[in-house]
Coordinates of C-alpha atoms in Angstrom, one line a residue:
Chain A
M275 CA -105.0 176.3 25.1
N276 CA -105.4 174.6 21.8
A277 CA -101.5 174.8 21.5
M278 CA -101.4 172.6 25.0
L279 CA -104.4 170.4 24.0
N280 CA -102.4 169.8 20.8
W281 CA -99.4 169.0 22.7
L282 CA -101.3 166.4 25.1
A283 CA -102.9 164.9 21.8
Q284 CA -99.1 164.3 20.6
I285 CA -98.3 162.7 23.7
A286 CA -101.2 160.5 24.1
S287 CA -100.4 159.4 20.3
I288 CA -97.0 158.1 20.9
T289 CA -97.8 156.9 24.3
K290 CA -100.4 154.8 22.5
F291 CA -98.3 153.4 19.6
G292 CA -95.9 152.7 22.1
L293 CA -98.0 150.4 24.5
M294 CA -99.6 149.1 21.6
S295 CA -96.4 147.9 19.9
I296 CA -95.7 146.1 23.5
P297 CA -96.7 142.5 22.0
Q298 CA -93.8 142.7 19.8
R299 CA -91.5 143.4 22.5
R300 CA -93.2 141.2 24.9
G301 CA -90.0 139.2 26.0
A302 CA -87.9 142.2 27.4
V303 CA -91.1 143.9 28.7
F304 CA -92.1 141.0 30.7
A305 CA -88.7 140.7 32.3
T306 CA -88.7 144.4 33.2
V307 CA -92.0 144.0 34.7
I308 CA -91.2 141.0 36.4
G309 CA -87.7 142.6 37.8
I310 CA -89.6 145.6 39.3
A311 CA -92.5 143.2 40.6
G312 CA -89.3 141.5 42.2
V313 CA -87.7 145.0 43.9
V314 CA -91.4 145.7 45.4
A315 CA -92.2 142.4 46.5
V316 CA -89.3 142.1 48.5
L317 CA -89.2 145.6 49.7
V318 CA -92.9 145.4 51.0
G319 CA -92.4 141.9 52.2
V320 CA -89.3 142.6 54.2
L321 CA -91.2 145.8 55.8
S322 CA -94.2 144.1 56.4
I323 CA -92.0 142.3 59.1
G324 CA -91.4 145.3 60.7
A325 CA -94.9 146.7 60.5
G326 CA -96.5 143.4 61.6
F327 CA -94.5 143.5 64.8
R328 CA -95.0 147.1 65.3
R329 CA -98.9 146.4 65.0
A330 CA -98.6 143.7 67.5
M331 CA -97.0 145.9 69.9
T332 CA -99.0 148.6 69.3
N333 CA -102.4 146.7 69.4
S334 CA -101.4 145.8 72.9
G335 CA -101.9 149.0 74.6
S336 CA -104.6 151.7 74.7
A337 CA -104.0 155.3 75.7
D338 CA -106.1 155.1 78.9
A339 CA -103.9 152.3 80.2
A340 CA -100.7 152.7 81.7
I341 CA -97.9 150.8 83.0
V342 CA -95.4 151.6 85.7
L343 CA -92.0 150.4 86.5
R344 CA -89.2 151.2 88.8
S345 CA -87.5 154.4 87.6
G346 CA -84.6 154.0 85.3
S347 CA -86.2 150.7 84.1
D348 CA -86.5 150.1 80.4
S349 CA -88.7 146.8 80.5
E350 CA -90.2 144.7 83.0
M351 CA -87.0 142.4 83.3
V352 CA -85.2 145.1 85.5
S353 CA -88.0 146.3 87.5
G354 CA -89.0 145.6 90.9
F355 CA -91.6 146.3 93.5
G356 CA -92.9 145.2 96.9
R357 CA -96.2 144.7 97.7
A358 CA -96.8 148.2 99.5
E359 CA -95.5 150.0 96.7
T360 CA -98.0 148.0 94.3
R361 CA -100.8 149.0 96.6
L362 CA -100.0 152.8 96.7
I363 CA -100.1 152.6 92.9
A364 CA -103.2 150.8 92.3
D365 CA -104.9 153.2 94.9
A366 CA -103.8 156.2 93.0
P367 CA -106.3 159.1 91.5
G368 CA -107.1 158.5 87.8
V369 CA -107.2 154.5 88.1
A370 CA -110.7 153.4 86.9
R371 CA -112.4 151.1 89.4
N372 CA -115.2 148.2 89.6
K373 CA -117.1 146.5 92.3
D374 CA -114.1 144.2 93.0
G375 CA -111.9 147.6 93.6
P376 CA -109.1 149.3 91.3
L377 CA -108.8 148.3 88.0
A378 CA -104.4 147.5 88.3
S379 CA -102.8 144.3 88.3
A380 CA -99.6 144.1 90.1
E381 CA -97.5 141.5 87.9
L382 CA -94.3 139.8 87.8
F383 CA -92.5 138.2 84.7
V384 CA -90.1 135.3 84.3
I385 CA -88.8 133.6 81.2
I386 CA -89.0 129.9 80.5
N387 CA -87.6 127.8 77.5
L388 CA -89.9 126.0 75.2
A389 CA -89.2 124.6 71.6
K390 CA -90.3 126.3 68.7
R391 CA -92.8 124.4 66.5
S392 CA -90.9 125.7 63.3
T393 CA -87.4 124.9 64.2
G394 CA -87.3 122.5 67.3
T395 CA -85.0 124.9 69.0
D396 CA -85.2 126.2 72.3
A397 CA -86.7 129.8 72.7
N398 CA -87.3 132.6 75.8
V399 CA -91.1 132.3 76.5
P400 CA -92.6 135.0 78.8
L401 CA -94.8 133.5 81.6
R402 CA -96.4 136.4 83.5
G403 CA -98.0 136.3 87.0
V404 CA -101.0 138.4 87.1
E405 CA -103.8 139.3 89.3
G406 CA -107.6 139.5 89.2
A407 CA -108.2 142.7 87.3
A408 CA -105.6 141.8 84.5
V409 CA -108.1 140.7 82.2
S410 CA -110.1 143.9 82.8
V411 CA -106.9 146.2 82.6
R412 CA -106.5 144.6 78.8
E413 CA -108.9 145.1 76.2
N414 CA -110.3 142.7 74.3
L415 CA -108.7 139.9 76.2
Q416 CA -110.9 136.8 76.0
V417 CA -110.7 133.1 76.7
A418 CA -110.8 131.5 73.6
E419 CA -110.6 128.1 74.1
G420 CA -110.7 126.0 77.6
R421 CA -111.2 128.2 80.4
M422 CA -109.1 130.9 82.8
F423 CA -106.9 129.3 85.3
A424 CA -108.2 128.6 88.8
W425 CA -106.5 131.1 91.3
G426 CA -104.2 129.9 94.0
K427 CA -103.8 126.7 91.6
N428 CA -100.5 125.6 89.5
E429 CA -102.5 126.4 86.3
V430 CA -101.3 128.3 83.3
I431 CA -103.4 129.7 80.3
V432 CA -101.4 130.6 77.1
G433 CA -101.9 133.2 74.4
R434 CA -103.1 132.0 70.9
G435 CA -99.8 133.2 69.4
A436 CA -97.5 131.3 71.9
S437 CA -100.0 128.3 71.4
R438 CA -99.3 128.5 67.7
E439 CA -95.5 129.0 67.9
F440 CA -94.3 126.8 70.5
A441 CA -94.6 123.2 71.1
G442 CA -96.8 121.7 74.1
L443 CA -99.3 124.3 74.8
E444 CA -102.4 122.7 73.9
V445 CA -105.3 122.7 76.3
G446 CA -104.5 119.8 78.2
S447 CA -100.8 119.5 78.0
T448 CA -98.4 120.7 80.7
V449 CA -95.7 123.1 81.1
K450 CA -92.5 122.8 83.2
V451 CA -92.4 125.4 85.5
G452 CA -89.3 125.2 87.8
R453 CA -89.4 121.5 88.5
E454 CA -93.1 121.4 88.3
A455 CA -95.6 120.4 85.2
W456 CA -98.3 122.8 85.5
P457 CA -101.4 122.0 83.0
V458 CA -102.6 124.5 80.4
V459 CA -106.1 124.7 81.0
G460 CA -107.1 127.5 78.4
V461 CA -105.9 129.7 75.4
F462 CA -106.7 133.3 75.0
T463 CA -106.6 136.0 72.3
A464 CA -105.9 139.7 72.8
N465 CA -106.6 141.1 69.5
G466 CA -103.3 140.3 68.0
G467 CA -100.9 142.1 71.0
V468 CA -98.4 141.0 72.6
A469 CA -100.0 139.5 75.4
E470 CA -100.7 136.7 73.0
S471 CA -97.3 135.6 73.2
E472 CA -97.2 135.3 76.7
I473 CA -98.5 132.4 79.2
W474 CA -100.4 133.5 82.1
T475 CA -100.7 132.2 85.5
D476 CA -101.8 133.5 89.3
A477 CA -99.0 136.1 90.4
K478 CA -98.8 134.5 94.0
V479 CA -98.5 131.0 92.4
L480 CA -95.5 132.0 90.6
Q481 CA -94.3 134.0 93.2
A482 CA -93.8 131.0 95.2
A483 CA -92.5 128.7 92.2
Y484 CA -89.5 131.1 91.5
K485 CA -88.9 132.2 95.3
R486 CA -90.0 135.8 94.7
G487 CA -91.6 136.3 98.1
D488 CA -94.1 139.5 97.5
S489 CA -92.2 141.3 94.9
F490 CA -93.6 142.2 91.2
Q491 CA -92.4 143.6 88.2
S492 CA -95.0 146.1 87.2
V493 CA -98.3 147.2 87.5
Y494 CA -100.5 147.5 84.8
A495 CA -103.6 150.2 85.3
R496 CA -106.6 151.1 83.4
L497 CA -107.6 154.5 83.9
N498 CA -111.0 156.6 83.8
S499 CA -110.0 158.1 80.4
A500 CA -106.8 159.0 78.5
A501 CA -107.0 162.3 80.1
A502 CA -106.7 160.7 83.4
F503 CA -103.2 159.8 82.8
T504 CA -101.5 163.1 83.9
E505 CA -103.4 163.3 86.8
F506 CA -102.2 159.5 87.8
K507 CA -98.6 160.1 86.7
D508 CA -98.2 163.3 88.5
A509 CA -99.6 161.4 91.6
L510 CA -97.3 158.8 91.4
T511 CA -94.0 160.8 90.6
S512 CA -94.9 163.2 93.2
N513 CA -95.3 160.6 96.0
P514 CA -92.1 160.5 97.9
Q515 CA -92.9 156.8 98.7
L516 CA -92.6 155.7 95.4
N517 CA -89.6 155.9 92.9
V518 CA -91.3 155.1 89.7
K519 CA -91.8 155.2 85.9
V520 CA -94.9 155.8 84.5
L521 CA -95.9 155.2 80.8
R522 CA -99.0 154.9 78.9
Q523 CA -99.3 151.3 77.4
S524 CA -99.4 152.6 73.8
E525 CA -96.2 154.3 74.3
H526 CA -94.5 151.7 76.2
Y527 CA -95.1 149.0 73.5
A528 CA -94.0 151.3 70.7
A529 CA -90.9 152.0 72.4
Q530 CA -90.4 148.4 72.7
S531 CA -90.8 147.4 69.2
E532 CA -88.5 150.5 68.0
T533 CA -85.3 148.5 67.8
L534 CA -86.4 145.7 65.9
T535 CA -88.4 147.7 63.4
R536 CA -85.7 150.4 63.0
L537 CA -83.1 147.3 61.9
I538 CA -85.7 145.7 59.7
S539 CA -86.5 148.9 57.8
T540 CA -83.0 149.5 57.4
L541 CA -82.3 146.1 56.1
G542 CA -85.5 146.4 53.8
F543 CA -84.3 149.7 52.0
I544 CA -80.8 148.3 51.9
I545 CA -82.0 145.2 50.0
A546 CA -84.8 147.0 48.1
F547 CA -82.2 149.6 47.1
L548 CA -79.6 147.2 45.7
M549 CA -82.4 145.1 43.9
A550 CA -83.9 148.7 42.4
I551 CA -80.2 149.3 40.9
G552 CA -80.6 146.2 39.2
A553 CA -84.3 146.7 38.3
V554 CA -83.5 150.5 37.0
F555 CA -81.0 148.5 34.4
G556 CA -83.5 146.4 33.3
A557 CA -85.7 149.0 32.6
L558 CA -83.2 150.9 30.9
N559 CA -82.5 148.1 28.6
T560 CA -86.3 147.6 27.9
M561 CA -86.7 151.4 27.0
Y562 CA -83.3 151.3 24.9
S563 CA -84.7 148.5 23.0
A564 CA -88.2 150.1 22.6
V565 CA -86.7 153.1 21.2
A566 CA -84.0 151.3 19.1
A567 CA -86.9 149.0 17.4
R568 CA -89.3 152.5 17.1
T569 CA -86.6 154.5 15.6
R570 CA -88.0 155.0 12.5
E571 CA -91.4 155.2 13.7
I572 CA -90.5 157.9 16.2
A573 CA -88.3 159.6 13.3
T574 CA -91.6 159.6 11.2
L575 CA -93.6 161.1 13.7
R576 CA -91.0 163.8 14.2
A577 CA -90.8 164.3 10.7
L578 CA -94.7 165.0 10.3
G579 CA -94.4 167.4 13.1
F580 CA -94.8 165.5 16.4
G581 CA -92.7 167.6 18.8
S582 CA -89.4 166.1 20.6
G583 CA -90.9 166.9 24.1
A584 CA -93.4 164.9 23.3
V585 CA -91.7 162.0 22.5
V586 CA -89.8 162.2 25.7
I587 CA -93.0 162.5 27.8
A588 CA -94.9 159.7 25.9
L589 CA -91.7 157.2 26.4
M590 CA -91.5 158.3 29.6
I591 CA -95.3 157.5 30.2
E592 CA -94.6 154.1 28.7
S593 CA -91.8 153.4 31.0
L594 CA -93.7 154.5 34.0
V595 CA -96.8 152.2 32.7
L596 CA -94.7 149.2 32.7
A597 CA -93.0 150.2 36.0
L598 CA -96.5 150.3 37.5
L599 CA -97.5 147.4 36.2
G600 CA -94.4 145.7 38.0
G601 CA -95.1 147.7 41.0
A602 CA -98.9 146.2 41.1
V603 CA -97.5 142.8 40.4
G604 CA -95.0 142.9 43.1
A605 CA -97.3 144.4 45.6
G606 CA -100.1 142.0 44.9
L607 CA -97.5 139.2 45.3
A608 CA -96.4 140.5 48.6
Y609 CA -99.9 140.8 49.9
A610 CA -100.5 137.0 48.9
A611 CA -97.5 136.0 50.4
F612 CA -96.7 137.6 53.3
N613 CA -99.6 139.4 54.7
N614 CA -100.8 137.5 57.9
Y615 CA -97.8 135.4 57.8
R616 CA -97.2 134.4 61.1
A617 CA -93.6 134.2 62.8
A618 CA -92.0 134.8 66.3
T619 CA -88.9 136.7 66.8
M620 CA -87.2 138.1 70.2
N621 CA -88.4 141.1 71.5
W622 CA -84.6 142.6 72.9
Q623 CA -86.0 144.7 75.4
S624 CA -87.6 141.9 77.2
F625 CA -85.2 138.9 76.0
S626 CA -88.6 137.1 75.1
Q627 CA -90.3 135.8 72.0
V628 CA -93.1 137.9 70.4
T629 CA -95.7 135.9 68.3
F630 CA -97.1 138.5 65.6
A631 CA -98.3 138.4 61.8
F632 CA -96.8 140.1 58.9
A633 CA -98.5 143.1 58.1
V634 CA -98.8 144.2 54.2
T635 CA -100.3 147.6 55.1
P636 CA -101.8 150.3 52.5
H637 CA -98.6 152.4 53.5
L638 CA -96.7 150.0 52.3
L639 CA -98.4 149.1 49.1
V640 CA -97.9 152.8 48.1
Q641 CA -94.4 152.8 49.3
G642 CA -93.9 149.7 47.0
V643 CA -95.5 151.6 44.1
V644 CA -93.7 154.7 44.8
W645 CA -90.5 153.0 44.4
A646 CA -91.5 151.3 41.3
T647 CA -92.4 154.7 39.7
L648 CA -89.0 156.0 40.5
I649 CA -87.3 152.9 39.0
G650 CA -89.8 153.8 35.7
L651 CA -89.1 157.3 35.6
I652 CA -85.0 156.7 36.1
G653 CA -85.1 153.8 33.4
G654 CA -87.4 155.8 31.1
L655 CA -85.3 158.9 31.1
L656 CA -82.4 158.6 29.2
P657 CA -83.8 156.5 26.2
A658 CA -86.4 159.3 25.9
I659 CA -84.0 161.6 25.8
R660 CA -81.9 159.6 23.2
A661 CA -85.1 158.9 20.7
A662 CA -85.7 162.9 21.1
R663 CA -82.4 163.8 20.1
Q664 CA -81.5 161.3 17.0
P665 CA -81.2 163.5 13.9
I666 CA -84.5 162.9 11.8
A667 CA -83.2 162.4 8.4
A668 CA -80.6 159.5 9.4
A669 CA -83.4 158.0 11.6
L670 CA -85.7 158.0 8.6
R671 CA -83.7 155.4 6.8
E672 CA -83.1 153.0 9.9
L673 CA -84.5 149.5 9.1
Chain B
M60 CA -92.5 185.7 -16.9
S61 CA -90.9 188.7 -15.5
D62 CA -88.7 188.6 -12.3
S63 CA -91.4 189.6 -10.2
Q64 CA -93.8 187.3 -11.3
A65 CA -91.1 184.4 -11.0
K66 CA -90.4 185.8 -7.6
N67 CA -93.9 185.6 -6.8
N68 CA -94.2 182.4 -7.7
E69 CA -91.4 181.1 -6.3
L70 CA -92.2 178.4 -3.5
V71 CA -88.6 177.2 -2.9
R72 CA -85.6 179.4 -2.7
V73 CA -82.5 177.1 -2.4
D74 CA -79.1 179.9 -2.3
N75 CA -75.5 178.8 -2.0
V76 CA -76.1 176.0 0.2
E77 CA -73.3 173.7 1.5
K78 CA -73.9 170.8 3.7
I79 CA -70.7 169.4 5.5
F80 CA -70.6 166.4 7.7
H81 CA -68.4 165.1 9.9
R82 CA -66.7 161.8 10.2
G83 CA -64.0 161.8 13.0
S84 CA -61.7 164.7 11.7
E85 CA -62.8 164.1 8.2
E86 CA -65.1 166.6 6.3
I87 CA -67.6 165.0 4.0
H88 CA -69.0 168.1 1.8
V89 CA -72.3 166.7 0.5
L90 CA -73.8 169.5 -0.9
S91 CA -71.5 172.5 -2.3
K92 CA -72.5 175.9 -3.1
L93 CA -75.9 174.7 -4.5
S94 CA -78.7 176.9 -5.5
L95 CA -82.1 176.0 -6.7
L96 CA -85.6 177.6 -7.3
V97 CA -88.9 175.5 -7.3
P98 CA -92.1 177.5 -8.2
T99 CA -95.5 176.7 -7.1
G100 CA -97.3 173.9 -8.8
E101 CA -93.9 172.3 -10.5
F102 CA -93.4 168.4 -10.1
L103 CA -89.7 168.4 -10.0
A104 CA -87.4 165.5 -9.9
L105 CA -84.1 165.4 -8.4
M106 CA -81.6 162.6 -9.8
G107 CA -78.6 161.6 -9.2
P108 CA -76.3 158.3 -7.9
S109 CA -76.1 157.4 -4.5
G110 CA -74.2 159.8 -2.5
S111 CA -74.8 162.5 -4.9
G112 CA -76.9 164.6 -2.0
K113 CA -80.2 164.6 -3.6
S114 CA -82.0 163.0 -0.2
T115 CA -79.8 165.7 1.8
L116 CA -81.2 168.6 -0.2
L117 CA -84.6 167.3 0.3
N118 CA -84.1 167.1 3.8
L119 CA -83.1 170.5 3.7
I120 CA -86.1 171.8 1.8
G121 CA -88.1 169.5 3.8
G122 CA -87.2 171.2 7.3
L123 CA -85.6 167.7 8.6
D124 CA -81.8 169.3 8.5
R125 CA -80.1 172.4 8.3
P126 CA -77.5 173.5 5.9
T127 CA -73.8 174.1 7.1
N128 CA -73.9 177.5 5.0
G129 CA -76.4 179.1 2.6
T130 CA -80.0 179.7 3.0
V131 CA -83.3 177.7 2.5
T132 CA -86.7 179.4 1.9
V133 CA -89.8 177.6 1.6
A134 CA -93.2 179.1 1.2
G135 CA -91.6 182.8 2.1
D136 CA -90.4 181.4 5.3
R137 CA -86.3 181.1 6.1
I138 CA -86.5 177.8 7.7
D139 CA -82.5 177.5 8.0
Q140 CA -83.1 180.0 10.7
L141 CA -86.0 178.1 13.1
S142 CA -85.2 176.5 16.1
D143 CA -86.4 172.8 16.3
R144 CA -89.6 173.3 17.8
Q145 CA -90.7 176.1 15.2
L146 CA -89.3 173.8 12.4
A147 CA -91.7 171.1 13.8
A148 CA -94.4 173.1 13.8
W149 CA -93.5 174.7 10.3
R150 CA -93.5 170.6 8.9
A151 CA -96.7 170.3 10.3
R152 CA -98.2 173.5 8.3
H153 CA -96.5 173.0 5.0
I154 CA -94.7 169.7 4.1
G155 CA -96.3 166.2 3.2
F156 CA -93.6 163.5 3.1
V157 CA -93.7 160.3 1.0
F158 CA -91.0 157.6 2.0
Q159 CA -89.4 155.0 0.4
L160 CA -90.3 152.4 3.0
Y161 CA -93.8 154.0 3.6
N162 CA -93.1 154.7 7.4
L163 CA -96.6 153.4 8.3
M164 CA -97.2 153.0 12.0
P165 CA -97.7 149.0 11.7
V166 CA -100.1 149.1 14.7
L167 CA -102.5 151.5 13.4
T168 CA -105.0 151.2 10.3
A169 CA -104.9 152.7 7.1
E170 CA -107.4 155.6 8.2
R171 CA -105.5 155.7 11.7
N172 CA -102.2 156.2 9.8
V173 CA -103.7 159.0 7.3
E174 CA -105.2 161.3 10.0
L175 CA -101.7 161.2 12.0
P176 CA -100.8 164.4 10.7
L177 CA -104.2 166.1 11.6
L178 CA -103.6 165.2 15.4
L179 CA -101.1 168.1 15.1
T180 CA -104.2 170.4 13.6
T181 CA -107.0 171.8 15.7
L182 CA -109.8 169.9 13.7
T183 CA -112.3 168.2 15.5
K184 CA -112.7 164.3 15.1
A185 CA -115.4 164.8 12.6
Q186 CA -113.2 167.1 10.6
R187 CA -110.5 164.8 10.7
Q188 CA -112.6 161.6 9.4
K189 CA -113.8 163.9 6.8
H190 CA -110.3 164.9 5.6
V191 CA -109.1 161.4 6.0
A192 CA -111.9 160.1 4.0
T193 CA -111.2 162.3 1.0
A194 CA -107.6 161.6 0.9
L195 CA -108.3 158.0 0.9
A196 CA -110.6 158.5 -1.8
M197 CA -108.1 160.4 -3.9
V198 CA -105.6 157.5 -3.5
G199 CA -108.4 154.7 -4.6
L200 CA -108.2 153.3 -1.3
S201 CA -111.4 153.8 0.6
H202 CA -112.3 150.3 0.5
R203 CA -109.0 149.7 2.8
A204 CA -109.4 152.1 5.2
K205 CA -109.9 149.7 8.0
H206 CA -106.9 147.4 7.5
Y207 CA -103.6 147.2 8.9
P208 CA -100.7 148.1 6.6
R209 CA -99.3 144.6 7.0
T210 CA -102.5 143.0 5.0
M211 CA -101.5 145.5 2.1
S212 CA -99.5 145.1 -0.9
G213 CA -96.5 147.5 -1.0
G214 CA -98.1 149.4 -3.6
E215 CA -101.0 150.0 -1.4
Q216 CA -99.0 150.9 1.3
Q217 CA -97.3 153.4 -0.6
R218 CA -100.9 154.9 -1.6
V219 CA -101.7 155.0 2.2
G220 CA -98.3 156.8 2.6
I221 CA -99.3 159.3 -0.1
A222 CA -102.9 160.0 1.5
R223 CA -100.9 160.9 5.2
G224 CA -98.6 163.3 2.8
I225 CA -102.0 165.3 1.0
V226 CA -104.2 165.1 4.0
T227 CA -103.4 168.5 5.4
D228 CA -103.3 169.8 2.1
P229 CA -99.8 170.9 2.6
T230 CA -97.7 173.6 0.7
L231 CA -95.4 171.0 -0.6
L232 CA -95.0 167.3 -0.9
L233 CA -91.8 165.6 -0.7
C234 CA -91.2 162.0 -1.8
D235 CA -88.0 160.3 -1.0
E236 CA -87.4 157.7 -3.9
P237 CA -91.3 156.9 -3.6
T238 CA -91.2 154.0 -6.2
G239 CA -87.7 152.6 -5.0
D240 CA -89.2 149.7 -3.1
L241 CA -91.9 148.5 -5.5
D242 CA -92.2 146.4 -8.9
R243 CA -92.6 148.7 -11.9
K244 CA -96.7 148.1 -12.2
A245 CA -97.1 149.2 -8.3
G246 CA -94.4 152.1 -8.9
D247 CA -96.4 153.1 -12.1
E248 CA -99.4 153.3 -10.2
I249 CA -98.0 155.5 -7.5
L250 CA -96.3 157.8 -10.3
N251 CA -99.7 158.0 -12.0
L252 CA -101.1 159.1 -8.9
L253 CA -98.3 161.9 -8.1
Q254 CA -98.9 163.2 -11.8
A255 CA -102.6 163.5 -11.2
L256 CA -102.2 165.4 -7.7
N257 CA -99.8 167.7 -9.8
R258 CA -101.8 168.5 -12.8
E259 CA -105.2 167.8 -11.5
H260 CA -104.9 169.6 -7.9
G261 CA -102.0 171.7 -8.7
K262 CA -99.8 170.3 -5.9
T263 CA -96.1 171.3 -5.7
I264 CA -94.3 167.9 -5.7
I265 CA -90.3 167.3 -5.3
M266 CA -89.3 163.8 -6.1
V267 CA -85.9 162.3 -5.3
T268 CA -85.4 159.1 -7.6
H269 CA -82.2 157.1 -9.1
D270 CA -85.0 156.0 -11.6
P271 CA -84.9 157.8 -15.3
H272 CA -88.3 156.1 -15.8
A273 CA -89.8 157.9 -12.8
S274 CA -88.1 161.1 -13.3
A275 CA -89.6 160.9 -17.0
R276 CA -93.1 161.9 -15.1
A277 CA -91.8 164.9 -13.5
A278 CA -92.2 168.5 -15.5
R279 CA -88.5 169.5 -14.7
T280 CA -85.6 167.3 -14.0
V281 CA -82.3 168.5 -12.2
H282 CA -79.4 166.1 -11.9
L283 CA -76.9 166.0 -9.1
T284 CA -73.2 164.9 -8.8
K285 CA -71.2 165.2 -6.0
G286 CA -73.3 167.8 -4.2
Q287 CA -73.8 170.0 -7.5
L288 CA -76.4 170.7 -9.7
T289 CA -74.8 169.3 -13.1
R290 CA -77.9 169.3 -15.6
E291 CA -81.4 170.2 -16.2
A292 CA -83.9 168.9 -18.3
V293 CA -87.6 169.7 -18.7
A294 CA -90.3 167.7 -19.9

């Protein structure tokens, strides 16, 4: 026990000397801390894009809401139903009801071209036709500005994200749908979810404008509970009149976000890995110069009886402290610069734009600090071993 | 003194020691078949020109290096047979070092520098402070306890170095050119101090020096030339 305490005291002393001598080496230390901060900031920043996109998509659907598509469809774009089918779906067991009937909305989905505010280039913006129950089916959907469109009229409301990202979507402006200009009468929010990237109108009006007859592409339904999903799904998939694919909305949106988040994560890790290699060399350089500058001090301590193991551990701790400092600076920078930064990108499943906010989540911050720790450990190990293996007698005479 | 009395009294025994360094394919014989006895309580000076092997011999006696051949026994321990870890613990227990360039930690005050070797013991903080105060008083630097090395003269820094060397009450005090970086006046103060430690406190001291003025303070001086003892003088 005493030996262990003694050893820990040795480590603490050597670590303290190292940290106290940092002001004498502040240039190299600063470069290392900034290098590691850069790696962490870039890693966290890039991954926050994926996390924000995933959050926008998963905020869109809850476990007690379902989406029904034609069997074999990956997205609403390639799905299709007639009126008779959507009625069967709305009347299926498990669907929640209110005084107006089942909470199910048959919807259709078209894409219109609008200019991005940031670049002025055209982008695909989803225009969704909905039925009366649509607002009740989605959680937290609220008209934040203006009013709801009038049923049966050529009017639209636009999501907050779409209004922010695309030109000409303010209340009072008009949107070109086919050959006509439809007024924007309201702006709605949906808890940051994917619906905020869309423009909504009455499904019947949209069917007429696009000559879709009485066809739809999907049915959104709110269920009695999350547990009612199985009953709902079984009822639809076992009905010989229907040929459908039934998903929880949460699962549907998670699947939609998968391709992009995987791409972003892979790119983020590759960039961060390449930068981390550079940062490791920076840390190596700093710790080698720390060891070189303190050769005589370390040799003196070892001559007095301090152990080589304690020297190694203490130098590793010093390297880790610098790395964690860099990690914290990088994570802080990433949070300040990227958290809630708003952007829009293509959802490749629906070929339309999704607006979202970058999300610097606690998980990403931890991930950044873990990378910093690894850089610190790798950068500190070799110099620490060198310090511990230097012949004491020769090192004592170093100037 | 009879042989057995001499044996009981001997603190350091160096037997037929050789030390060979390698530079590429070249072998450099720094010490050749060297033997030396140092009794407890002696103040011994090792003299010789640069490259004579005196510092190497001091390093072997202090457990900072191992001989290529031969044996080194200090305080009854065959230190040439100890592992690195055992040697570190052994040095902490038995040896006090005083270096030519003082080798103080610039980021620590005088008292914290003196306390360093005590961190390797099981003493409490209060006990350590008491030992530090005693050591600083012995070298006449109680009033400089809270000062940093950079604010001290060379002589004062070396006295802090000596206080650090004696604070654990080591079996043996090894001094490598302790006055080599000091002017004559400061050097004399250091030599007075070492002499007092030897005479009044019975400390066994081995001092490497190339300065006859310094070696004159020792009770015995041995001369090394090309790795061998060539002459011995008793004061």
